[in-house]
Amino acid sequence: MCDSVDEVTQAVLAKNDDLAASLRAELARRGVSVANLLSSPGSGKTELLGRVLARAVERGIPVAALTADLATDNDAHRLARSGAPVKQLLTDGLCHLEARQLRGHVESWLPEGTSLLFVENVGNLVCPASYDLGESLRIVLMAVTEGEDKPLKYPTAFGSAHLVVLTKTDLAGPAGFDQAAFAANIQRVNPGVELMFSCARTGDGVDTLLDRVLAVRDGAAVHRPPLAPRPHSHSHSQTPTHTHGHTPEDAASGLAAGRVS
């Protein structure tokens, strides 16, 4: 029975991978770069994205955003204040987005001429980490209030990130946040990944993040994380199976030594 369930899971993920690959190629032909934003609920992802979208609009960048939630269109209303085209995507209880959902909205809604699409994934660091959406850049966000060991608790999410953004940095002092320990933990699961700092309240990091995403759109090299965003198993366990039997730390070491593709 377990083997049958695993086979079904493998088939679902394989189908998603195929759709993601074709979507990535289609978006590249259209000149669209996709930034997939992952975080826990309450990380400040929506507020920061709203600031980034507003700045993009100010700078005349053809940007749009899709925001996913299990219910309500609250985030879409918040993001629409930026002046950018925004679409709410309701998952009807699904804990993550899949490539088929993104493809449907790209085909039916994405405004003509858009060159940068932000996707605000469901607030969850487990399931969304296992699904490639065809994104150009996977950004994992975390607030200082979540604790320095969060990357170690969710190695699949942080280990598959092309970029990590620390949010709510104005609260680092009151929260007793140890930035050095956090940076060390990030490097443990994803050596070499870029770490950015932001505060949506003050606007710190907004232009830096937007410029980094634009650079990728324009062809800049993207960090290669040790845990590829195309896994071969979707489990709520935080020990990923797509590293061929290795732990995240083993995979990271292998990447540094040139052994992991």
PDB file of C-alpha atoms in Angstrom:
ATOM      1  CA  MET A   1       0.000   0.000   0.000  1.00  0.00           C
ATOM      2  CA  CYS A   2       2.800   2.410   0.879  1.00  0.00           C
ATOM      3  CA  ASP A   3       4.529   1.597  -2.380  1.00  0.00           C
ATOM      4  CA  SER A   4       1.337   2.414  -4.291  1.00  0.00           C
ATOM      5  CA  VAL A   5       0.934   5.742  -2.511  1.00  0.00           C
ATOM      6  CA  ASP A   6       4.578   6.555  -3.193  1.00  0.00           C
ATOM      7  CA  GLU A   7       4.165   5.696  -6.859  1.00  0.00           C
ATOM      8  CA  VAL A   8       1.165   8.022  -7.122  1.00  0.00           C
ATOM      9  CA  THR A   9       3.123  10.786  -5.401  1.00  0.00           C
ATOM     10  CA  GLN A  10       6.048  10.283  -7.751  1.00  0.00           C
ATOM     11  CA  ALA A  11       3.723  10.490 -10.729  1.00  0.00           C
ATOM     12  CA  VAL A  12       2.109  13.697  -9.489  1.00  0.00           C
ATOM     13  CA  LEU A  13       5.483  15.351  -8.964  1.00  0.00           C
ATOM     14  CA  ALA A  14       6.807  14.119 -12.288  1.00  0.00           C
ATOM     15  CA  LYS A  15       3.814  15.655 -14.037  1.00  0.00           C
ATOM     16  CA  ASN A  16       4.339  18.913 -12.159  1.00  0.00           C
ATOM     17  CA  ASP A  17       8.028  18.930 -13.139  1.00  0.00           C
ATOM     18  CA  ASP A  18       7.130  18.501 -16.798  1.00  0.00           C
ATOM     19  CA  LEU A  19       4.581  21.314 -16.661  1.00  0.00           C
ATOM     20  CA  ALA A  20       7.027  23.565 -14.817  1.00  0.00           C
ATOM     21  CA  ALA A  21       9.728  22.950 -17.418  1.00  0.00           C
ATOM     22  CA  SER A  22       7.404  23.742 -20.318  1.00  0.00           C
ATOM     23  CA  LEU A  23       6.059  26.818 -18.513  1.00  0.00           C
ATOM     24  CA  ARG A  24       9.590  28.062 -17.827  1.00  0.00           C
ATOM     25  CA  ALA A  25      10.422  27.740 -21.523  1.00  0.00           C
ATOM     26  CA  GLU A  26       7.196  29.476 -22.527  1.00  0.00           C
ATOM     27  CA  LEU A  27       7.798  32.353 -20.122  1.00  0.00           C
ATOM     28  CA  ALA A  28      11.356  32.741 -21.376  1.00  0.00           C
ATOM     29  CA  ARG A  29      10.059  33.058 -24.939  1.00  0.00           C
ATOM     30  CA  ARG A  30       7.660  35.762 -23.763  1.00  0.00           C
ATOM     31  CA  GLY A  31      10.386  37.583 -21.853  1.00  0.00           C
ATOM     32  CA  VAL A  32       8.747  37.003 -18.456  1.00  0.00           C
ATOM     33  CA  SER A  33      10.768  36.338 -15.310  1.00  0.00           C
ATOM     34  CA  VAL A  34       8.983  34.765 -12.325  1.00  0.00           C
ATOM     35  CA  ALA A  35       9.987  35.256  -8.681  1.00  0.00           C
ATOM     36  CA  ASN A  36       8.428  32.649  -6.381  1.00  0.00           C
ATOM     37  CA  LEU A  37       8.170  33.922  -2.774  1.00  0.00           C
ATOM     38  CA  LEU A  38       7.999  31.327   0.036  1.00  0.00           C
ATOM     39  CA  SER A  39       7.693  31.924   3.777  1.00  0.00           C
ATOM     40  CA  SER A  40       5.830  31.010   6.928  1.00  0.00           C
ATOM     41  CA  PRO A  41       2.614  32.910   7.735  1.00  0.00           C
ATOM     42  CA  GLY A  42       3.380  36.224   9.407  1.00  0.00           C
ATOM     43  CA  SER A  43       6.810  36.777   7.880  1.00  0.00           C
ATOM     44  CA  GLY A  44       5.787  40.139   6.436  1.00  0.00           C
ATOM     45  CA  LYS A  45       5.936  38.776   2.897  1.00  0.00           C
ATOM     46  CA  THR A  46       2.806  40.578   1.669  1.00  0.00           C
ATOM     47  CA  GLU A  47       3.810  43.958   3.090  1.00  0.00           C
ATOM     48  CA  LEU A  48       7.301  43.741   1.625  1.00  0.00           C
ATOM     49  CA  LEU A  49       5.981  42.598  -1.745  1.00  0.00           C
ATOM     50  CA  GLY A  50       3.547  45.505  -1.781  1.00  0.00           C
ATOM     51  CA  ARG A  51       6.443  47.907  -1.278  1.00  0.00           C
ATOM     52  CA  VAL A  52       8.465  46.226  -4.032  1.00  0.00           C
ATOM     53  CA  LEU A  53       5.530  46.357  -6.457  1.00  0.00           C
ATOM     54  CA  ALA A  54       4.923  50.044  -5.711  1.00  0.00           C
ATOM     55  CA  ARG A  55       8.571  50.836  -6.365  1.00  0.00           C
ATOM     56  CA  ALA A  56       8.486  48.884  -9.624  1.00  0.00           C
ATOM     57  CA  VAL A  57       5.439  50.844 -10.751  1.00  0.00           C
ATOM     58  CA  GLU A  58       7.200  54.110  -9.864  1.00  0.00           C
ATOM     59  CA  ARG A  59      10.161  53.051 -11.985  1.00  0.00           C
ATOM     60  CA  GLY A  60       7.989  52.111 -14.961  1.00  0.00           C
ATOM     61  CA  ILE A  61       8.736  48.392 -14.770  1.00  0.00           C
ATOM     62  CA  PRO A  62       6.013  46.166 -16.320  1.00  0.00           C
ATOM     63  CA  VAL A  63       5.310  44.099 -13.222  1.00  0.00           C
ATOM     64  CA  ALA A  64       2.392  41.964 -12.001  1.00  0.00           C
ATOM     65  CA  ALA A  65       1.666  39.711  -9.025  1.00  0.00           C
ATOM     66  CA  LEU A  66      -0.262  36.556  -8.207  1.00  0.00           C
ATOM     67  CA  THR A  67      -1.006  35.920  -4.541  1.00  0.00           C
ATOM     68  CA  ALA A  68      -2.143  32.536  -3.235  1.00  0.00           C
ATOM     69  CA  ASP A  69      -4.170  31.734  -0.131  1.00  0.00           C
ATOM     70  CA  LEU A  70      -6.498  29.016   1.051  1.00  0.00           C
ATOM     71  CA  ALA A  71      -9.282  31.581   1.465  1.00  0.00           C
ATOM     72  CA  THR A  72     -10.106  35.315   1.181  1.00  0.00           C
ATOM     73  CA  ASP A  73      -8.795  37.884  -1.282  1.00  0.00           C
ATOM     74  CA  ASN A  74      -7.391  40.132   1.441  1.00  0.00           C
ATOM     75  CA  ASP A  75      -3.814  40.011   0.187  1.00  0.00           C
ATOM     76  CA  ALA A  76      -4.820  40.840  -3.375  1.00  0.00           C
ATOM     77  CA  HIS A  77      -6.529  44.007  -2.133  1.00  0.00           C
ATOM     78  CA  ARG A  78      -3.448  44.945  -0.126  1.00  0.00           C
ATOM     79  CA  LEU A  79      -1.086  44.375  -3.036  1.00  0.00           C
ATOM     80  CA  ALA A  80      -3.342  46.197  -5.523  1.00  0.00           C
ATOM     81  CA  ARG A  81      -2.681  49.438  -3.625  1.00  0.00           C
ATOM     82  CA  SER A  82       0.722  49.391  -5.314  1.00  0.00           C
ATOM     83  CA  GLY A  83      -0.872  50.158  -8.662  1.00  0.00           C
ATOM     84  CA  ALA A  84       0.392  46.919 -10.196  1.00  0.00           C
ATOM     85  CA  PRO A  85      -1.942  44.340 -11.761  1.00  0.00           C
ATOM     86  CA  VAL A  86      -2.721  41.758  -9.063  1.00  0.00           C
ATOM     87  CA  LYS A  87      -4.680  38.502  -9.138  1.00  0.00           C
ATOM     88  CA  GLN A  88      -5.833  36.409  -6.191  1.00  0.00           C
ATOM     89  CA  LEU A  89      -5.420  32.644  -6.540  1.00  0.00           C
ATOM     90  CA  LEU A  90      -7.465  30.552  -4.104  1.00  0.00           C
ATOM     91  CA  THR A  91      -6.200  27.022  -3.551  1.00  0.00           C
ATOM     92  CA  ASP A  92      -9.414  25.654  -1.968  1.00  0.00           C
ATOM     93  CA  GLY A  93      -7.505  24.066   0.892  1.00  0.00           C
ATOM     94  CA  LEU A  94      -4.389  23.011  -1.007  1.00  0.00           C
ATOM     95  CA  CYS A  95      -1.285  23.878   1.028  1.00  0.00           C
ATOM     96  CA  HIS A  96       0.837  24.865  -1.975  1.00  0.00           C
ATOM     97  CA  LEU A  97       0.774  26.099  -5.540  1.00  0.00           C
ATOM     98  CA  GLU A  98       1.444  23.816  -8.483  1.00  0.00           C
ATOM     99  CA  ALA A  99       2.706  24.555 -11.962  1.00  0.00           C
ATOM    100  CA  ARG A 100      -0.696  23.828 -13.527  1.00  0.00           C
ATOM    101  CA  GLN A 101      -2.313  26.575 -11.442  1.00  0.00           C
ATOM    102  CA  LEU A 102       0.299  29.132 -12.367  1.00  0.00           C
ATOM    103  CA  ARG A 103       0.122  28.158 -16.018  1.00  0.00           C
ATOM    104  CA  GLY A 104      -3.644  28.649 -16.075  1.00  0.00           C
ATOM    105  CA  HIS A 105      -3.357  32.179 -14.733  1.00  0.00           C
ATOM    106  CA  VAL A 106      -0.454  33.038 -17.017  1.00  0.00           C
ATOM    107  CA  GLU A 107      -2.539  31.973 -20.007  1.00  0.00           C
ATOM    108  CA  SER A 108      -5.809  33.610 -18.924  1.00  0.00           C
ATOM    109  CA  TRP A 109      -4.759  36.707 -16.996  1.00  0.00           C
ATOM    110  CA  LEU A 110      -1.139  37.871 -17.236  1.00  0.00           C
ATOM    111  CA  PRO A 111      -1.202  41.354 -18.797  1.00  0.00           C
ATOM    112  CA  GLU A 112       0.494  41.705 -22.174  1.00  0.00           C
ATOM    113  CA  GLY A 113       3.987  43.107 -21.924  1.00  0.00           C
ATOM    114  CA  THR A 114       4.617  41.973 -18.346  1.00  0.00           C
ATOM    115  CA  SER A 115       8.314  41.236 -17.862  1.00  0.00           C
ATOM    116  CA  LEU A 116       8.341  40.514 -14.132  1.00  0.00           C
ATOM    117  CA  LEU A 117       5.818  38.357 -12.274  1.00  0.00           C
ATOM    118  CA  PHE A 118       5.906  37.913  -8.507  1.00  0.00           C
ATOM    119  CA  VAL A 119       4.140  34.851  -7.122  1.00  0.00           C
ATOM    120  CA  GLU A 120       3.311  35.012  -3.418  1.00  0.00           C
ATOM    121  CA  ASN A 121       3.010  31.346  -2.515  1.00  0.00           C
ATOM    122  CA  VAL A 122       0.828  29.950   0.281  1.00  0.00           C
ATOM    123  CA  GLY A 123       2.241  30.750   3.731  1.00  0.00           C
ATOM    124  CA  ASN A 124       3.931  27.415   4.432  1.00  0.00           C
ATOM    125  CA  LEU A 125       7.562  26.298   4.386  1.00  0.00           C
ATOM    126  CA  VAL A 126       6.857  22.588   3.881  1.00  0.00           C
ATOM    127  CA  CYS A 127       4.674  21.718   0.879  1.00  0.00           C
ATOM    128  CA  PRO A 128       5.476  24.694  -1.412  1.00  0.00           C
ATOM    129  CA  ALA A 129       9.176  23.866  -1.243  1.00  0.00           C
ATOM    130  CA  SER A 130       8.546  20.611  -3.121  1.00  0.00           C
ATOM    131  CA  TYR A 131       6.876  22.141  -6.173  1.00  0.00           C
ATOM    132  CA  ASP A 132       8.710  23.808  -9.029  1.00  0.00           C
ATOM    133  CA  LEU A 133       6.461  26.467 -10.554  1.00  0.00           C
ATOM    134  CA  GLY A 134       8.701  27.257 -13.494  1.00  0.00           C
ATOM    135  CA  GLU A 135      10.157  30.205 -11.597  1.00  0.00           C
ATOM    136  CA  SER A 136      13.328  32.061 -12.500  1.00  0.00           C
ATOM    137  CA  LEU A 137      14.104  32.865  -8.888  1.00  0.00           C
ATOM    138  CA  ARG A 138      13.021  31.178  -5.654  1.00  0.00           C
ATOM    139  CA  ILE A 139      13.087  33.592  -2.718  1.00  0.00           C
ATOM    140  CA  VAL A 140      12.608  32.347   0.842  1.00  0.00           C
ATOM    141  CA  LEU A 141      11.741  34.983   3.440  1.00  0.00           C
ATOM    142  CA  MET A 142      11.946  34.802   7.223  1.00  0.00           C
ATOM    143  CA  ALA A 143      11.238  37.346   9.966  1.00  0.00           C
ATOM    144  CA  VAL A 144      13.660  37.954  12.815  1.00  0.00           C
ATOM    145  CA  THR A 145      10.878  36.922  15.199  1.00  0.00           C
ATOM    146  CA  GLU A 146      10.945  33.347  13.873  1.00  0.00           C
ATOM    147  CA  GLY A 147      14.255  32.314  15.424  1.00  0.00           C
ATOM    148  CA  GLU A 148      17.796  31.735  14.185  1.00  0.00           C
ATOM    149  CA  ASP A 149      17.330  27.983  13.788  1.00  0.00           C
ATOM    150  CA  LYS A 150      14.475  28.181  11.255  1.00  0.00           C
ATOM    151  CA  PRO A 151      16.730  27.158   8.323  1.00  0.00           C
ATOM    152  CA  LEU A 152      17.721  23.997  10.190  1.00  0.00           C
ATOM    153  CA  LYS A 153      14.087  23.137  10.896  1.00  0.00           C
ATOM    154  CA  TYR A 154      13.053  23.650   7.254  1.00  0.00           C
ATOM    155  CA  PRO A 155      16.113  22.605   5.247  1.00  0.00           C
ATOM    156  CA  THR A 156      14.194  21.803   2.062  1.00  0.00           C
ATOM    157  CA  ALA A 157      12.795  25.324   1.756  1.00  0.00           C
ATOM    158  CA  PHE A 158      15.981  27.145   2.700  1.00  0.00           C
ATOM    159  CA  GLY A 159      18.187  24.639   0.895  1.00  0.00           C
ATOM    160  CA  SER A 160      16.345  25.202  -2.388  1.00  0.00           C
ATOM    161  CA  ALA A 161      16.411  29.016  -2.234  1.00  0.00           C
ATOM    162  CA  HIS A 162      18.218  31.104  -4.809  1.00  0.00           C
ATOM    163  CA  LEU A 163      17.970  34.053  -2.424  1.00  0.00           C
ATOM    164  CA  VAL A 164      17.083  34.432   1.269  1.00  0.00           C
ATOM    165  CA  VAL A 165      15.527  37.619   2.665  1.00  0.00           C
ATOM    166  CA  LEU A 166      15.431  38.415   6.372  1.00  0.00           C
ATOM    167  CA  THR A 167      12.420  40.610   7.183  1.00  0.00           C
ATOM    168  CA  LYS A 168      11.292  42.851  10.041  1.00  0.00           C
ATOM    169  CA  THR A 169      14.880  43.718  10.876  1.00  0.00           C
ATOM    170  CA  ASP A 170      13.705  46.657  12.977  1.00  0.00           C
ATOM    171  CA  LEU A 171      12.556  44.078  15.538  1.00  0.00           C
ATOM    172  CA  ALA A 172      15.887  42.251  15.754  1.00  0.00           C
ATOM    173  CA  GLY A 173      16.895  43.972  18.995  1.00  0.00           C
ATOM    174  CA  PRO A 174      13.631  43.453  20.923  1.00  0.00           C
ATOM    175  CA  ALA A 175      13.444  39.849  19.643  1.00  0.00           C
ATOM    176  CA  GLY A 176      16.990  39.111  20.750  1.00  0.00           C
ATOM    177  CA  PHE A 177      17.781  37.888  17.257  1.00  0.00           C
ATOM    178  CA  ASP A 178      21.297  36.502  16.752  1.00  0.00           C
ATOM    179  CA  GLN A 179      22.129  37.495  13.184  1.00  0.00           C
ATOM    180  CA  ALA A 180      25.499  35.713  13.144  1.00  0.00           C
ATOM    181  CA  ALA A 181      23.920  32.413  14.209  1.00  0.00           C
ATOM    182  CA  PHE A 182      21.203  32.792  11.586  1.00  0.00           C
ATOM    183  CA  ALA A 183      23.731  33.495   8.839  1.00  0.00           C
ATOM    184  CA  ALA A 184      25.748  30.442   9.900  1.00  0.00           C
ATOM    185  CA  ASN A 185      22.641  28.236   9.806  1.00  0.00           C
ATOM    186  CA  ILE A 186      21.736  29.512   6.341  1.00  0.00           C
ATOM    187  CA  GLN A 187      25.205  28.687   5.057  1.00  0.00           C
ATOM    188  CA  ARG A 188      24.990  25.248   6.640  1.00  0.00           C
ATOM    189  CA  VAL A 189      22.001  24.237   4.526  1.00  0.00           C
ATOM    190  CA  ASN A 190      22.680  26.445   1.473  1.00  0.00           C
ATOM    191  CA  PRO A 191      26.327  27.488   1.204  1.00  0.00           C
ATOM    192  CA  GLY A 192      26.938  30.556  -0.898  1.00  0.00           C
ATOM    193  CA  VAL A 193      23.324  31.733  -1.026  1.00  0.00           C
ATOM    194  CA  GLU A 194      22.854  35.489  -0.934  1.00  0.00           C
ATOM    195  CA  LEU A 195      21.259  36.892   2.232  1.00  0.00           C
ATOM    196  CA  MET A 196      19.379  40.200   2.110  1.00  0.00           C
ATOM    197  CA  PHE A 197      17.952  42.305   4.921  1.00  0.00           C
ATOM    198  CA  SER A 198      14.692  44.228   4.768  1.00  0.00           C
ATOM    199  CA  CYS A 199      12.185  46.233   6.741  1.00  0.00           C
ATOM    200  CA  ALA A 200       8.930  46.997   4.966  1.00  0.00           C
ATOM    201  CA  ARG A 201       8.018  49.587   7.599  1.00  0.00           C
ATOM    202  CA  THR A 202      11.058  51.752   6.841  1.00  0.00           C
ATOM    203  CA  GLY A 203      11.547  50.687   3.230  1.00  0.00           C
ATOM    204  CA  ASP A 204      15.002  49.252   3.883  1.00  0.00           C
ATOM    205  CA  GLY A 205      15.968  46.625   1.314  1.00  0.00           C
ATOM    206  CA  VAL A 206      13.067  47.305  -1.065  1.00  0.00           C
ATOM    207  CA  ASP A 207      15.195  48.682  -3.901  1.00  0.00           C
ATOM    208  CA  THR A 208      17.917  46.118  -3.266  1.00  0.00           C
ATOM    209  CA  LEU A 209      15.456  43.248  -3.622  1.00  0.00           C
ATOM    210  CA  LEU A 210      13.831  44.724  -6.711  1.00  0.00           C
ATOM    211  CA  ASP A 211      17.211  45.323  -8.349  1.00  0.00           C
ATOM    212  CA  ARG A 212      18.282  41.736  -7.637  1.00  0.00           C
ATOM    213  CA  VAL A 213      15.124  40.332  -9.239  1.00  0.00           C
ATOM    214  CA  LEU A 214      15.535  42.635 -12.226  1.00  0.00           C
ATOM    215  CA  ALA A 215      19.133  41.526 -12.643  1.00  0.00           C
ATOM    216  CA  VAL A 216      17.980  37.911 -12.914  1.00  0.00           C
ATOM    217  CA  ARG A 217      15.330  38.965 -15.422  1.00  0.00           C
ATOM    218  CA  ASP A 218      18.068  40.600 -17.456  1.00  0.00           C
ATOM    219  CA  GLY A 219      20.275  37.524 -17.460  1.00  0.00           C
ATOM    220  CA  ALA A 220      22.359  37.685 -14.289  1.00  0.00           C
ATOM    221  CA  ALA A 221      23.661  34.397 -12.947  1.00  0.00           C
ATOM    222  CA  VAL A 222      21.483  32.651 -10.352  1.00  0.00           C
ATOM    223  CA  HIS A 223      22.856  30.871  -7.290  1.00  0.00           C
ATOM    224  CA  ARG A 224      22.692  27.079  -7.541  1.00  0.00           C
ATOM    225  CA  PRO A 225      21.236  25.727  -4.296  1.00  0.00           C
ATOM    226  CA  PRO A 226      22.215  22.242  -3.104  1.00  0.00           C
ATOM    227  CA  LEU A 227      18.585  21.104  -2.978  1.00  0.00           C
ATOM    228  CA  ALA A 228      17.105  21.407  -6.422  1.00  0.00           C
ATOM    229  CA  PRO A 229      13.530  22.765  -6.565  1.00  0.00           C
ATOM    230  CA  ARG A 230      12.522  19.672  -8.536  1.00  0.00           C
ATOM    231  CA  PRO A 231      12.223  16.918  -5.898  1.00  0.00           C
ATOM    232  CA  HIS A 232      11.274  13.307  -6.355  1.00  0.00           C
ATOM    233  CA  SER A 233       9.165  12.953  -3.233  1.00  0.00           C
ATOM    234  CA  HIS A 234       6.520  15.075  -1.524  1.00  0.00           C
ATOM    235  CA  SER A 235       6.565  14.289   2.134  1.00  0.00           C
ATOM    236  CA  HIS A 236       5.774  16.386   5.166  1.00  0.00           C
ATOM    237  CA  SER A 237       9.019  15.091   6.589  1.00  0.00           C
ATOM    238  CA  GLN A 238      11.790  17.685   6.532  1.00  0.00           C
ATOM    239  CA  THR A 239      14.379  15.165   5.338  1.00  0.00           C
ATOM    240  CA  PRO A 240      14.315  15.629   1.558  1.00  0.00           C
ATOM    241  CA  THR A 241      14.694  12.518  -0.561  1.00  0.00           C
ATOM    242  CA  HIS A 242      15.919  14.216  -3.713  1.00  0.00           C
ATOM    243  CA  THR A 243      19.525  14.346  -2.462  1.00  0.00           C
ATOM    244  CA  HIS A 244      20.011  10.657  -3.220  1.00  0.00           C
ATOM    245  CA  GLY A 245      20.195   9.561   0.408  1.00  0.00           C
ATOM    246  CA  HIS A 246      22.259  12.463   1.720  1.00  0.00           C
ATOM    247  CA  THR A 247      21.305  14.961   4.393  1.00  0.00           C
ATOM    248  CA  PRO A 248      21.006  18.669   3.499  1.00  0.00           C
ATOM    249  CA  GLU A 249      24.455  19.194   4.997  1.00  0.00           C
ATOM    250  CA  ASP A 250      25.880  16.372   2.843  1.00  0.00           C
ATOM    251  CA  ALA A 251      24.267  17.861  -0.237  1.00  0.00           C
ATOM    252  CA  ALA A 252      25.636  21.276   0.607  1.00  0.00           C
ATOM    253  CA  SER A 253      29.130  19.868   1.059  1.00  0.00           C
ATOM    254  CA  GLY A 254      28.832  18.025  -2.215  1.00  0.00           C
ATOM    255  CA  LEU A 255      27.824  21.187  -4.042  1.00  0.00           C
ATOM    256  CA  ALA A 256      30.754  23.083  -2.600  1.00  0.00           C
ATOM    257  CA  ALA A 257      33.039  20.301  -3.819  1.00  0.00           C
ATOM    258  CA  GLY A 258      31.403  20.235  -7.241  1.00  0.00           C
ATOM    259  CA  ARG A 259      29.737  16.832  -6.743  1.00  0.00           C
ATOM    260  CA  VAL A 260      26.070  17.824  -6.661  1.00  0.00           C
ATOM    261  CA  SER A 261      24.336  19.180  -9.735  1.00  0.00           C
TER     262      SER A 261
END
